[in-house]
Amino acid sequence: MSGDKDLDSFLKKIDDVGSLIRDMNTGSEEKRSKAMEKADEFLTEYRQQQHSSDGSSAVNRSVINKYTDDEQKPTSQRNEISQEAFMASVERDATERTERRQKNLVTSTSYKEKGNSAFKSGHFTEAIEWYSKAISLSPDQVTYYSNRTQAYIKANHYEKALDDCDIGLRLDETFVKLYVHKGRSLMYLNRFQEAIETFQFLIKMDKKHKKLADEYLEEVEKRRLDHQNEEKANNLLTEGDDGMRQMKDEIDKLRKGSCKDITKSLTVLAKCCRDETFRSGFRQFQGFKIFKENNTLKRIEESDDVSIKNKCICLLSQLVLDDEQNSKMAGEMRGALYVTVEMLDEQSPIEHKVDALQFLNRLSVHKQSVALMNQNCPMERLLNLLLPLIGQGGEMAIVAIGLLNNLALVKEFVIKFKDKLSENFVPGIFKMMELLCLPFESQQQVSLNFLSVMNTSITTVSNLFLTPAIRNRFKSEQLWRPSISLMTKYISEKDDVTKQKIVDTTLGMFVNLSINGFHLPKNDYQLFLDLSQLLLSSDVMKCERCMCIWSYLMKDNTDLVKIAIEKKLPNHIIKVFKKHKGREEIVKHIIRCLAIFANQNNNVSLLLHSEKAIPLLLDLLTSKNSTIVGNIPQCLNSFTKINTIVEYLADYDLVGCLLNIVRDETFPKQVRYNCAVTIGKFGTADHRYLERLRELHGMEILHQIMKEVGANK
């Protein structure tokens, strides 16, 4: 071991010397200067060591003759070399090692890429082999360990994944992905408390990872509860619980093929699995294998026995209820999913349709299982059967629209069926809205038929509008008008909970529709002005969504901005600003609107001043929200046209606050550029701001950021 340490120490010195020589020959004056200082330190230490070894120190150097007169003293094998020759040799060794390391890195990178390709293809064992080859050549590359960890997790080798996490984090303790992989590995090993501590440490390390860590913490909690239920199931079985024993016996009989009445066994299992512990027990006792090992169930598609098909669907529907792991396993059962979709055919008995629809709806709740559905279901057939069910109204329509809403969250589904959804589904929802806008005496029957499904239908349309192709179509065709009319109609009916939910979901839909803004016809302006009454709502979500819609639409509708100013909308928005100044999700839209208003009309800037709202703006310059900080300069720019405000702000260290943001590289360059422009405008408006900039030595960084961003424009 001591020999290995000596070798490592020697090789490190070689690298240090080689590095010093390279830095002393670099073109950078700063690097050369630092290298010279380090070289002096290195040589001083070297001379002291030489001084210590040549007898100058107080060490006993007495020579003891170890050989008798009859023995021959061996001749010295040491070849004396000069210090210059030694240093040259060291440099050559360091150079060779660097070249070898670079060559290895090129080869190992190619191995890593092959590993990535294998991983994407689902060949995890092959991916592990390639990553291992990469690591053997370049063991100091943290990404190689991270990639191999992912492959180990996919291959269920959780202990090995943990080992790689530990090695990788010793190389780079800030590598976020490794904390995620470590937490997941611990979770799969049922070491839940350690997993929780890992994700909590990730949040502590940097709060910007909180959302990611919280998602995994939620998954850990679900896994922990599943594990507890599995242990409960085992304990009940051990204690001789009749229900658990019966379920285990039925599973065993079906797997062995010794079951005389399959329909009865499936009914018994479905009844048992109404309890979450029994659902976990079914999985724990290998219950899903009945669909692979029983000769009838594994060929369920080919069966002519409709009763067995229906009982299979009923059992699966119970198994996936609020159980993510069971849902994932059911989502992989292609045969059962095909049978379920066929049960929705109009020729099927109504009770079979209800059972099939309920199973698919429950399965679509979880992110992983709905993605598997999209892969393993005959989706075109399913959509063709769902749309007529939705059109019929009633209880089945509610479940059908819920299923479609969950499917609309799957990007691949929306892309594949965007034309069908745009032609057959979305226009129908807007037509329903139009009917609901009819006069009161005409609405009684319409409401009974449609109100029960409207809320979920609008949510589905909202999800579809996240896809640009669908969103842009309905902007241009202006089919959204009934939605605004319906909102303004229902706003006043505050005591009707169902109608208020429709207002909420319609606002959400319109937020998604207006994400990138669009031009409004002038005859629709009043609709949006009527909508602005929601800004003063006590319901925070309504206020936020309304504010969001205004911020998206104003940039493309200058005439609407002018009319809004005339209608005193900025006054309302300032009140909202004061009320919700601590809510960043609302404030970011408020700032954008105020900036547009203030640059359109100087009176809005004066209003902000008279209403004492400017200090609120300045306080927000300490925010870490780049949307807020990036838009505040747009507001401040309008103030440079008004001498009273320029004079007023001279008492604040505005330049210092803005310069801090310009220097803060954690903000996007565009945000820093906006702040730099504002400093320039105030410097032009009043010499005191320019003098403050010089005091803070900010000219250079200002020119730098202006040059960097300006070059990209």
XYZ file of C-alpha atoms in Angstrom:
713
model
C 0.000 0.000 0.000
C 2.811 2.420 0.860
C 4.319 1.741 -2.566
C 1.017 2.677 -4.235
C 0.884 5.905 -2.209
C 4.453 6.754 -3.177
C 3.630 6.111 -6.825
C 0.510 8.279 -6.665
C 2.529 11.043 -4.965
C 5.233 10.813 -7.607
C 2.762 10.889 -10.509
C 1.011 13.885 -8.957
C 4.314 15.754 -8.797
C 4.924 14.934 -12.453
C 1.517 16.338 -13.366
C 2.126 19.436 -11.218
C 5.466 20.180 -12.886
C 4.077 19.567 -16.367
C 1.139 21.831 -15.641
C 3.459 24.604 -14.384
C 5.618 24.429 -17.498
C 2.580 24.590 -19.810
C 1.140 27.571 -17.908
C 4.485 29.429 -18.047
C 4.396 29.066 -21.831
C 0.776 30.138 -22.235
C -0.341 33.329 -23.962
C -2.216 34.498 -20.880
C -0.261 36.977 -18.767
C -2.392 36.143 -15.719
C -1.744 32.395 -16.056
C 1.990 32.971 -16.597
C 2.199 35.134 -13.473
C 0.397 32.569 -11.320
C 2.511 29.755 -12.768
C 5.720 31.644 -11.922
C 4.560 32.054 -8.308
C 3.684 28.363 -8.045
C 7.011 27.402 -9.638
C 8.870 29.451 -7.019
C 6.953 27.667 -4.268
C 7.609 24.269 -5.850
C 11.372 24.900 -6.230
C 11.656 26.279 -2.683
C 10.057 23.127 -1.343
C 12.293 20.999 -3.596
C 15.468 22.777 -2.367
C 14.414 22.353 1.247
C 13.999 18.635 0.679
C 17.425 18.491 -0.983
C 18.919 20.514 1.873
C 17.411 18.072 4.343
C 18.842 15.043 2.522
C 22.430 16.328 1.907
C 23.388 16.422 5.609
C 22.822 20.115 6.340
C 20.150 19.321 8.866
C 20.900 17.936 12.321
C 20.470 14.325 11.264
C 23.065 11.667 12.226
C 24.906 10.887 8.976
C 27.494 8.450 10.484
C 28.420 5.694 8.021
C 28.216 2.164 9.323
C 30.109 -0.525 7.441
C 27.654 -3.360 6.845
C 30.166 -5.676 5.153
C 32.937 -7.894 6.567
C 36.435 -7.799 5.189
C 35.717 -10.950 3.235
C 32.575 -9.519 1.584
C 32.687 -7.409 -1.535
C 30.879 -4.095 -1.323
C 28.393 -3.795 -4.254
C 29.006 -1.068 -6.735
C 26.436 1.741 -6.974
C 23.837 1.270 -9.746
C 22.584 4.870 -9.522
C 23.097 7.082 -12.548
C 23.493 10.669 -11.432
C 21.591 13.198 -13.646
C 21.399 16.954 -13.558
C 18.375 18.821 -12.227
C 17.731 20.191 -15.724
C 17.666 16.686 -17.203
C 15.362 15.490 -14.457
C 12.926 18.357 -15.021
C 12.986 17.690 -18.776
C 12.216 14.033 -18.120
C 9.364 14.975 -15.807
C 7.909 17.293 -18.438
C 8.094 14.559 -21.091
C 6.311 12.115 -18.788
C 3.590 14.635 -17.961
C 3.097 15.469 -21.646
C 2.853 11.790 -22.547
C 0.336 11.200 -19.768
C -1.762 14.170 -20.941
C -1.719 12.940 -24.539
C -2.657 9.441 -23.408
C -5.490 10.818 -21.285
C -6.837 12.884 -24.196
C -6.650 9.894 -26.540
C -8.477 7.745 -23.980
C -11.130 10.437 -23.587
C -11.857 10.435 -27.331
C -12.255 6.646 -27.325
C -14.266 6.580 -24.102
C -16.612 9.257 -25.467
C -17.369 7.031 -28.457
C -18.098 4.158 -26.039
C -20.421 6.417 -24.050
C -22.330 7.367 -27.222
C -22.765 3.682 -28.079
C -24.034 3.152 -24.557
C -26.525 5.997 -25.020
C -27.814 4.437 -28.249
C -28.243 1.061 -26.568
C -30.024 2.718 -23.628
C -32.480 4.544 -25.905
C -33.231 1.233 -27.640
C -34.014 -0.396 -24.299
C -30.913 -2.633 -24.355
C -29.805 -1.826 -20.831
C -27.316 -4.680 -20.335
C -25.513 -3.675 -23.523
C -25.562 -0.031 -22.401
C -23.950 -1.020 -19.092
C -21.155 -2.821 -20.969
C -20.383 0.243 -23.121
C -20.442 2.610 -20.147
C -18.123 0.240 -18.255
C -15.649 0.320 -21.150
C -15.800 4.113 -21.139
C -15.143 4.217 -17.387
C -12.165 1.851 -17.668
C -10.474 4.333 -20.030
C -11.570 7.581 -18.347
C -12.468 6.860 -14.716
C -12.643 10.561 -13.838
C -15.664 11.378 -16.061
C -18.668 11.821 -13.773
C -21.218 11.629 -16.623
C -20.147 8.051 -17.375
C -21.057 6.973 -13.850
C -24.351 8.869 -14.063
C -25.259 7.156 -17.339
C -24.304 3.707 -16.053
C -26.345 4.351 -12.910
C -29.422 5.009 -15.041
C -28.856 1.781 -16.940
C -28.374 -0.152 -13.688
C -31.695 1.222 -12.404
C -33.471 0.183 -15.603
C -31.916 -3.287 -15.258
C -33.020 -3.464 -11.579
C -29.418 -3.527 -10.286
C -30.035 -0.982 -7.546
C -27.038 -1.778 -5.316
C -24.662 -1.341 -8.246
C -26.428 1.908 -9.109
C -25.794 3.149 -5.567
C -22.090 2.286 -5.839
C -21.795 4.348 -9.024
C -23.621 7.252 -7.367
C -21.118 7.259 -4.510
C -18.127 7.224 -6.888
C -19.627 9.922 -9.109
C -20.427 12.203 -6.177
C -16.849 11.905 -4.946
C -15.805 13.232 -8.352
C -18.416 16.020 -8.346
C -20.557 16.548 -5.264
C -22.779 19.055 -7.122
C -23.860 16.666 -9.907
C -27.663 16.860 -9.557
C -28.564 13.788 -11.625
C -26.559 11.542 -9.319
C -28.600 12.677 -6.307
C -31.758 11.846 -8.262
C -30.411 8.408 -9.243
C -29.269 7.780 -5.672
C -32.669 8.695 -4.256
C -34.465 6.478 -6.770
C -32.129 3.532 -6.118
C -32.719 3.827 -2.383
C -36.465 3.997 -3.009
C -36.441 0.810 -5.110
C -34.432 -0.904 -2.345
C -37.197 0.099 0.103
C -34.748 2.313 2.009
C -37.338 5.058 2.068
C -35.967 7.296 4.827
C -32.559 7.455 3.133
C -34.272 8.265 -0.169
C -36.218 11.094 1.487
C -33.035 12.486 3.042
C -31.289 12.401 -0.357
C -34.010 14.416 -2.087
C -34.257 16.815 0.858
C -30.501 17.382 0.635
C -30.934 18.199 -3.069
C -33.407 20.953 -2.124
C -31.068 22.225 0.579
C -28.182 22.283 -1.903
C -30.123 24.475 -4.343
C -33.771 25.502 -4.007
C -34.183 25.697 -7.773
C -34.319 21.869 -7.687
C -37.272 21.904 -5.256
C -39.944 21.132 -7.850
C -37.981 18.158 -9.198
C -37.180 16.853 -5.718
C -40.787 17.279 -4.543
C -42.011 15.107 -7.420
C -39.647 12.330 -6.388
C -40.536 12.759 -2.709
C -44.165 12.215 -3.680
C -43.179 9.042 -5.543
C -41.174 7.820 -2.526
C -44.223 8.302 -0.307
C -46.404 6.303 -2.725
C -43.820 3.513 -2.841
C -43.576 3.513 0.937
C -47.345 3.099 1.275
C -47.335 0.333 -1.361
C -44.572 -1.448 0.535
C -46.498 -1.137 3.791
C -49.587 -2.618 2.126
C -47.540 -5.493 0.705
C -46.178 -6.220 4.180
C -49.723 -6.064 5.580
C -50.846 -8.553 2.936
C -48.030 -10.941 3.843
C -48.823 -10.594 7.540
C -52.527 -11.275 6.945
C -51.648 -14.365 4.935
C -49.266 -15.562 7.665
C -51.923 -14.943 10.324
C -54.421 -17.054 8.348
C -56.792 -14.283 7.201
C -59.622 -15.969 5.269
C -59.918 -13.295 2.583
C -56.189 -13.145 1.871
C -55.930 -16.944 1.850
C -58.876 -17.177 -0.550
C -57.297 -14.632 -2.909
C -53.960 -16.467 -2.848
C -55.684 -19.803 -3.532
C -57.665 -18.413 -6.486
C -54.488 -16.911 -7.992
C -52.638 -20.225 -7.611
C -55.485 -22.217 -9.199
C -55.715 -19.879 -12.181
C -51.949 -19.943 -12.711
C -51.855 -23.755 -12.609
C -54.909 -24.098 -14.873
C -56.751 -26.173 -12.259
C -59.632 -23.717 -11.931
C -62.971 -25.251 -13.003
C -64.962 -21.994 -13.214
C -62.816 -19.097 -14.463
C -65.698 -16.612 -14.379
C -66.369 -17.378 -10.715
C -62.665 -17.098 -9.787
C -62.350 -13.727 -11.528
C -65.466 -12.491 -9.712
C -64.035 -13.584 -6.338
C -60.718 -11.840 -7.063
C -62.459 -8.619 -8.138
C -64.462 -8.631 -4.908
C -61.296 -9.166 -2.823
C -59.434 -6.323 -4.565
C -61.834 -3.613 -3.453
C -59.415 -3.034 -0.550
C -56.012 -1.364 -1.139
C -54.155 -3.949 0.964
C -55.643 -6.747 -1.135
C -54.721 -4.892 -4.344
C -51.126 -4.797 -3.120
C -51.420 -8.447 -2.070
C -52.589 -9.441 -5.561
C -49.397 -7.945 -6.977
C -47.273 -9.402 -4.165
C -48.665 -12.922 -4.782
C -47.827 -12.724 -8.526
C -51.491 -12.301 -9.455
C -50.767 -10.630 -12.791
C -49.179 -13.877 -13.976
C -52.657 -15.390 -14.368
C -52.929 -13.366 -17.581
C -49.733 -14.975 -18.903
C -49.960 -18.532 -17.554
C -53.653 -19.449 -17.719
C -54.407 -20.873 -21.183
C -57.749 -19.089 -21.475
C -56.714 -15.715 -20.067
C -53.477 -15.420 -22.015
C -55.534 -15.732 -25.239
C -58.391 -13.560 -24.065
C -58.647 -11.795 -27.441
C -59.492 -15.079 -29.142
C -62.128 -16.095 -26.609
C -65.806 -16.112 -27.601
C -66.904 -16.027 -23.971
C -68.063 -12.432 -23.456
C -68.676 -13.097 -19.765
C -65.012 -14.032 -19.137
C -63.879 -10.938 -21.044
C -66.117 -8.731 -18.945
C -64.955 -10.303 -15.659
C -61.319 -9.768 -16.700
C -62.050 -6.093 -17.269
C -63.875 -5.790 -13.923
C -60.916 -7.376 -12.098
C -58.415 -5.082 -13.814
C -60.607 -2.068 -13.052
C -60.476 -2.913 -9.333
C -56.731 -3.593 -9.435
C -55.766 -0.216 -10.959
C -57.973 1.906 -8.690
C -55.606 4.383 -6.976
C -52.694 1.972 -7.485
C -49.895 3.279 -9.696
C -47.839 0.077 -9.755
C -50.820 -2.078 -10.725
C -51.787 0.507 -13.356
C -48.356 0.290 -14.917
C -48.589 -3.509 -15.133
C -52.099 -3.355 -16.600
C -50.987 -0.750 -19.139
C -48.582 -3.307 -20.597
C -51.365 -5.881 -21.221
C -51.979 -5.334 -24.921
C -54.484 -8.181 -25.303
C -56.655 -7.064 -22.399
C -56.626 -3.470 -23.683
C -57.796 -4.557 -27.154
C -60.640 -6.530 -25.584
C -61.601 -3.522 -23.438
C -61.796 -1.170 -26.421
C -63.996 -3.631 -28.328
C -66.353 -3.710 -25.356
C -67.153 -0.048 -26.097
C -68.743 -1.028 -29.408
C -72.366 -0.026 -29.760
C -73.369 -3.713 -29.976
C -72.065 -4.416 -26.456
C -74.463 -4.508 -23.484
C -74.611 -1.159 -21.700
C -73.217 -2.596 -18.439
C -70.183 -3.969 -20.312
C -69.590 -0.547 -21.866
C -69.695 1.079 -18.439
C -67.203 -1.450 -17.014
C -64.810 -1.016 -19.959
C -65.004 2.773 -19.834
C -64.433 2.819 -16.090
C -61.319 0.615 -16.393
C -59.773 2.772 -19.136
C -60.567 5.963 -17.235
C -58.936 4.664 -14.035
C -55.929 3.438 -16.011
C -55.460 6.843 -17.661
C -55.090 8.703 -14.349
C -51.396 7.888 -13.878
C -48.679 9.354 -16.070
C -46.847 6.098 -16.807
C -49.929 3.980 -17.413
C -51.590 6.489 -19.757
C -48.367 6.590 -21.777
C -48.434 2.772 -21.942
C -52.082 2.912 -23.009
C -51.075 5.156 -25.884
C -48.564 2.496 -26.977
C -50.644 -0.648 -26.446
C -54.258 0.390 -27.133
C -55.820 0.617 -30.613
C -56.067 4.396 -30.113
C -57.800 5.323 -33.363
C -60.525 2.772 -32.688
C -60.840 4.030 -29.108
C -61.214 7.657 -30.202
C -63.841 6.738 -32.809
C -65.863 5.016 -30.087
C -65.387 7.761 -27.471
C -66.598 10.732 -29.519
C -70.162 9.384 -30.051
C -70.392 8.510 -26.344
C -69.474 12.093 -25.439
C -72.106 13.427 -27.812
C -74.831 11.358 -26.146
C -74.458 13.147 -22.791
C -75.270 11.569 -19.434
C -73.095 9.655 -16.971
C -71.151 7.728 -19.611
C -70.307 10.978 -21.369
C -68.775 12.333 -18.148
C -66.507 9.281 -17.833
C -65.685 9.335 -21.563
C -64.700 13.006 -21.511
C -62.596 12.357 -18.393
C -60.730 9.630 -20.287
C -60.239 11.876 -23.311
C -58.984 14.654 -21.048
C -56.297 12.359 -19.614
C -55.312 11.192 -23.099
C -55.024 14.824 -24.217
C -52.103 15.195 -21.798
C -50.109 12.680 -23.854
C -48.233 14.644 -26.503
C -48.010 11.732 -28.955
C -51.779 11.183 -28.802
C -52.599 14.825 -29.547
C -50.098 15.048 -32.404
C -51.432 11.876 -34.017
C -55.117 12.793 -33.743
C -54.993 16.604 -33.877
C -57.017 16.771 -37.109
C -59.792 14.521 -35.832
C -59.937 16.358 -32.500
C -59.954 19.755 -34.226
C -62.728 18.781 -36.625
C -64.975 16.576 -34.491
C -64.428 17.447 -30.840
C -63.362 21.044 -30.139
C -66.020 22.728 -32.351
C -68.662 20.638 -30.581
C -67.559 21.959 -27.193
C -67.752 25.562 -28.400
C -71.215 24.825 -29.820
C -72.241 23.563 -26.375
C -70.961 26.831 -24.889
C -72.987 28.785 -27.413
C -76.133 26.898 -26.389
C -75.439 27.681 -22.747
C -75.336 31.390 -23.634
C -78.973 31.319 -24.774
C -81.568 33.366 -22.818
C -82.585 31.908 -19.457
C -85.980 30.532 -20.566
C -84.280 28.484 -23.313
C -81.539 27.153 -21.077
C -83.283 24.793 -18.659
C -83.186 21.763 -20.978
C -79.767 22.639 -22.424
C -78.201 22.827 -18.975
C -79.616 19.469 -17.940
C -78.144 17.839 -21.036
C -74.754 19.489 -21.114
C -73.732 21.209 -17.877
C -72.641 17.960 -16.215
C -69.983 17.292 -18.880
C -69.071 20.888 -19.726
C -66.449 21.450 -17.037
C -64.376 18.389 -17.958
C -64.872 19.056 -21.681
C -63.416 22.547 -21.364
C -60.446 21.167 -19.426
C -59.813 18.750 -22.300
C -59.908 21.571 -24.849
C -57.536 23.528 -22.614
C -55.047 20.646 -22.706
C -55.409 20.381 -26.482
C -54.594 24.086 -26.837
C -51.124 23.362 -25.479
C -50.429 21.982 -28.974
C -49.553 24.922 -31.306
C -51.245 23.464 -34.412
C -54.628 23.172 -32.673
C -54.229 26.452 -30.788
C -53.407 28.454 -33.913
C -56.345 27.037 -35.830
C -58.878 28.225 -33.280
C -57.261 31.632 -32.943
C -57.707 32.263 -36.633
C -61.246 30.869 -36.867
C -62.346 32.807 -33.782
C -64.467 29.922 -32.520
C -63.457 30.948 -29.001
C -65.995 33.795 -28.821
C -68.707 31.746 -27.067
C -66.257 30.914 -24.277
C -65.819 34.602 -23.387
C -69.565 35.189 -23.595
C -70.214 32.210 -21.331
C -67.712 33.437 -18.757
C -69.159 36.925 -18.597
C -72.639 35.389 -18.272
C -71.671 33.100 -15.367
C -69.406 35.531 -13.483
C -72.347 37.129 -11.701
C -73.799 33.770 -10.539
C -71.350 33.518 -7.629
C -73.464 31.112 -5.564
C -73.680 28.466 -8.292
C -70.627 26.267 -7.646
C -70.935 24.348 -10.931
C -71.045 27.521 -13.005
C -68.122 29.031 -11.124
C -66.105 25.915 -11.952
C -66.969 26.466 -15.598
C -65.694 30.052 -15.309
C -62.428 28.762 -13.802
C -61.821 26.090 -16.437
C -62.775 28.428 -19.287
C -60.301 31.009 -18.001
C -57.645 28.287 -17.942
C -58.530 27.288 -21.493
C -58.238 30.867 -22.689
C -54.866 31.257 -20.962
C -53.572 28.353 -23.069
C -55.221 29.703 -26.217
C -53.627 33.141 -25.827
C -50.111 32.014 -24.797
C -48.397 33.650 -27.774
C -50.977 36.413 -28.180
C -53.125 37.175 -31.229
C -54.988 40.055 -32.850
C -58.532 40.600 -31.638
C -61.276 42.040 -33.848
C -62.323 45.430 -32.468
C -65.914 44.299 -32.004
C -64.642 41.767 -29.425
C -62.866 44.335 -27.244
C -65.875 44.827 -24.998
C -65.929 41.097 -24.167
C -62.470 41.395 -22.654
C -63.236 44.652 -20.899
C -66.225 42.926 -19.270
C -63.931 40.089 -18.258
C -61.658 42.514 -16.380
C -64.124 42.631 -13.474
C -62.504 39.342 -12.387
C -59.334 41.258 -11.516
C -60.982 42.417 -8.309
C -62.329 38.953 -7.487
C -61.601 37.525 -4.046
C -60.813 34.263 -5.858
C -57.028 34.374 -6.378
C -57.053 31.835 -9.224
C -59.629 33.825 -11.211
C -57.622 37.002 -10.679
C -54.359 35.341 -11.758
C -55.819 33.793 -14.912
C -57.565 37.013 -15.930
C -54.335 38.968 -15.396
C -52.464 36.385 -17.442
C -54.891 36.681 -20.390
C -54.552 40.472 -20.413
C -50.760 40.302 -20.335
C -50.733 37.917 -23.322
C -53.209 39.875 -25.452
C -52.075 43.477 -24.892
C -48.816 43.237 -26.832
C -50.681 42.498 -30.104
C -53.645 44.829 -29.615
C -52.557 48.473 -29.309
C -56.070 49.853 -29.733
C -57.325 47.613 -26.928
C -54.590 49.068 -24.695
C -55.758 52.611 -25.462
C -59.374 51.759 -24.677
C -58.355 49.931 -21.492
C -56.515 53.053 -20.300
C -59.592 55.161 -21.028
C -61.697 52.675 -19.034
C -59.332 53.061 -16.029
C -58.076 49.477 -16.202
C -54.562 50.516 -14.954
C -56.221 51.799 -11.755
C -57.716 48.347 -11.136
C -54.418 46.623 -11.900
C -52.536 48.837 -9.420
C -55.071 47.846 -6.746
C -54.458 44.190 -7.609
C -50.689 44.839 -7.437
C -50.955 46.232 -3.916
C -53.231 43.399 -2.811
C -51.152 40.549 -4.258
C -47.626 42.006 -4.172
C -46.278 38.823 -2.567
C -47.747 36.439 -5.164
C -45.161 36.159 -7.931
C -47.465 34.185 -10.261
C -49.836 37.178 -10.401
C -47.183 39.886 -10.113
C -45.256 38.746 -13.210
C -48.355 39.393 -15.360
C -49.111 42.679 -13.574
C -45.618 44.023 -14.310
C -45.905 43.103 -17.984
C -49.268 44.909 -18.257
C -48.092 47.999 -16.382
C -45.023 48.223 -18.620
C -47.210 48.188 -21.746
C -49.628 50.747 -20.284
C -46.864 53.072 -19.056
C -45.022 53.075 -22.375
C -48.286 53.741 -24.193
C -49.343 56.682 -22.005
C -47.299 58.874 -19.620
C -50.354 59.328 -17.422
C -50.008 55.701 -16.311
C -46.463 56.442 -15.089
C -47.790 59.439 -13.172
C -50.572 57.241 -11.784
C -48.001 54.729 -10.503
C -46.178 57.617 -8.830
C -49.263 59.183 -7.256
C -50.541 55.781 -6.056
C -47.141 55.107 -4.425
C -46.695 51.924 -6.476
C -43.132 52.709 -7.649
C -41.497 51.517 -4.379
C -43.276 48.182 -4.889
C -41.603 47.908 -8.293
C -38.192 48.712 -6.841
C -38.613 46.090 -4.099
C -39.122 43.461 -6.796
C -35.639 44.095 -8.208
C -34.377 41.728 -5.495
C -36.559 38.902 -6.847
C -34.957 35.845 -8.447
C -37.869 35.474 -10.871
C -36.362 36.359 -14.252
C -39.777 37.149 -15.802
C -40.491 39.764 -13.137
C -36.986 41.252 -13.092
C -36.835 41.265 -16.898
C -40.047 43.295 -17.243
C -39.467 45.876 -14.494
C -36.929 47.796 -16.666
C -39.665 48.196 -19.300
C -41.702 50.032 -16.665
C -38.741 52.072 -15.447
C -37.884 53.176 -18.996
C -41.182 55.031 -19.237
C -40.273 57.009 -16.091
C -37.238 58.606 -17.789
C -39.629 60.812 -19.788
C -41.043 62.400 -16.618
C -38.760 64.765 -14.688
C -40.642 64.516 -11.397
C -40.179 60.735 -11.326
C -36.522 60.977 -12.400
C -35.982 63.414 -9.533
C -37.928 61.197 -7.133
C -35.861 58.106 -7.992
C -32.574 59.961 -7.454
C -32.996 59.260 -3.731
C -32.922 55.511 -4.428
C -29.822 53.583 -5.423
C -31.518 52.527 -8.645
C -28.244 52.210 -10.563
C -26.754 49.995 -7.847
C -29.778 47.659 -7.860
C -29.831 47.373 -11.647
C -26.061 46.931 -11.842
C -26.262 44.006 -9.414
C -28.606 42.279 -11.854
C -26.373 43.093 -14.846
C -23.470 41.424 -13.026
C -25.520 38.409 -11.906
C -24.844 35.640 -14.427
C -27.648 33.476 -13.007
C -30.104 35.723 -14.874
C -30.625 35.252 -18.638
C -28.594 37.651 -20.783
C -31.738 39.343 -22.073
C -32.772 40.262 -18.511
C -29.319 41.677 -17.796
C -29.425 43.558 -21.110
C -32.811 45.108 -20.231
C -31.356 46.388 -16.953
C -28.281 47.748 -18.745
C -30.475 49.667 -21.205
C -32.446 51.181 -18.321
C -29.243 52.332 -16.598
C -28.251 54.004 -19.862
C -31.601 55.762 -20.184
C -31.449 57.136 -16.639
C -27.826 58.173 -17.187
C -28.988 60.175 -20.193
C -31.924 61.670 -18.291
C -29.892 62.890 -15.289
C -26.114 63.149 -14.760
C -26.405 61.888 -11.167
C -27.232 58.395 -12.397
C -24.207 58.428 -14.701
C -21.948 59.575 -11.862
C -23.253 56.756 -9.677
C -22.483 54.270 -12.460
C -18.877 55.518 -12.586
C -18.591 55.317 -8.798
C -19.571 51.659 -8.975
C -17.121 50.985 -11.843
C -20.001 49.707 -13.938
C -19.114 51.091 -17.369
C -17.121 48.048 -18.457
C -19.724 45.413 -17.542
C -22.423 47.603 -19.097
C -20.550 47.808 -22.400
C -19.818 44.088 -22.271
C -23.425 42.945 -21.842
C -24.664 45.485 -24.407
C -22.111 44.165 -26.885
C -22.867 40.485 -26.216
C -26.638 40.746 -26.536
C -26.560 43.410 -29.227
C -24.425 41.160 -31.434
C -27.125 38.476 -31.315
C -29.935 40.811 -32.328
